[in-house]
CSV table of C-alpha atoms and ligand atoms in Angstrom, one decimal:
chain,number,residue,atom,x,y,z
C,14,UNK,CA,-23.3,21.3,-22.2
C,15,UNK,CA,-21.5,20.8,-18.9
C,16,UNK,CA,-18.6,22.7,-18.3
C,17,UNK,CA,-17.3,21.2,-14.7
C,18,UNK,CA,-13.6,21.1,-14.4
C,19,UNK,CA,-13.5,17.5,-13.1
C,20,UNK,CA,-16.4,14.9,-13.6
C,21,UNK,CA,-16.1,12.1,-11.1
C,22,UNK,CA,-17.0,8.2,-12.7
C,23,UNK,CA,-20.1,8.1,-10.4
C,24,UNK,CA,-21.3,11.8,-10.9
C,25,UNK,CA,-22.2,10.9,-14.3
C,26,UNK,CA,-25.8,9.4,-15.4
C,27,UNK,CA,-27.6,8.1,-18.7
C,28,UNK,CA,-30.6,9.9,-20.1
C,29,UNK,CA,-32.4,8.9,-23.1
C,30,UNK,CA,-32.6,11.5,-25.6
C,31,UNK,CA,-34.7,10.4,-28.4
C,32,UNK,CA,-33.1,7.1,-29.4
C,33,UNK,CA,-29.2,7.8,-28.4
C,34,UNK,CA,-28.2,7.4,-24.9
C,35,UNK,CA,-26.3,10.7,-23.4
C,36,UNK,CA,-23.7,10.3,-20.8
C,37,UNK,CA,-25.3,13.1,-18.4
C,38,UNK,CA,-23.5,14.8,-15.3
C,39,UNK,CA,-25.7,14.9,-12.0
C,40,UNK,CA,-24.4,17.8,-10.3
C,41,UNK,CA,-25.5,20.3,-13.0
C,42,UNK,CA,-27.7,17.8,-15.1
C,43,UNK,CA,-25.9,18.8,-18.6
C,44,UNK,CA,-25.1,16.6,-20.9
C,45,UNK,CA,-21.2,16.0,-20.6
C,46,UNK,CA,-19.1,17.6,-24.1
C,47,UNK,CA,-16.6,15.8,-26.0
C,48,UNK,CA,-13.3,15.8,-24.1
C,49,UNK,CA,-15.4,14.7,-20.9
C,50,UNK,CA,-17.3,12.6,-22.5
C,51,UNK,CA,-13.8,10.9,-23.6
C,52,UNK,CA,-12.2,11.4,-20.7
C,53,UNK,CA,-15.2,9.7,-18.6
C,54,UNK,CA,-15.2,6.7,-21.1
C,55,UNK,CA,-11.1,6.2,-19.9
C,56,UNK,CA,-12.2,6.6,-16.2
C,57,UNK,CA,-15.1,3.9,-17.2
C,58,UNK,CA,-12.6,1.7,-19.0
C,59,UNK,CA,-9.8,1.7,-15.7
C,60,UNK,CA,-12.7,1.4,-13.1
C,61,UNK,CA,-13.3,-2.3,-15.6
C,62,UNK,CA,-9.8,-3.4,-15.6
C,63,UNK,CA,-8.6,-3.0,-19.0
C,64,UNK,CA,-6.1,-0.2,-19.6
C,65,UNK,CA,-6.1,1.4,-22.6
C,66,UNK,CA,-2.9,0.9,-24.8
C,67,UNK,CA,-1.6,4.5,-25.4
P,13,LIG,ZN1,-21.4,19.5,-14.8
């Protein structure tokens, strides 16, 4: 698992890993964990233009 302290929105690629699709950082090519996964997915939703409602 990637342990990077801040993951920019482009650093980030998609492997295939058997049939699921893993959000995968570039820079150390591990697979992101679950708080940057989350936190990636936010970045991915505010680089769209929809803001999450807190
Ligand atoms: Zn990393």
């Amino acid at each position: 698992m990637c342990e990077c302290g801040k993951i920019h929105l482009f650093e980030v690629e998609f492997k295939l890993a058997g049939m699921t699709v893993v959000p995968t950082h570039k820079n150390c090519g591990d697979p992101l964990n679950e708080k940057q996964a989350d936190n990636f997915q936010k970045d991915l939703v505010k680089s769209w233009g929809f803001d999450e409602e807190e």
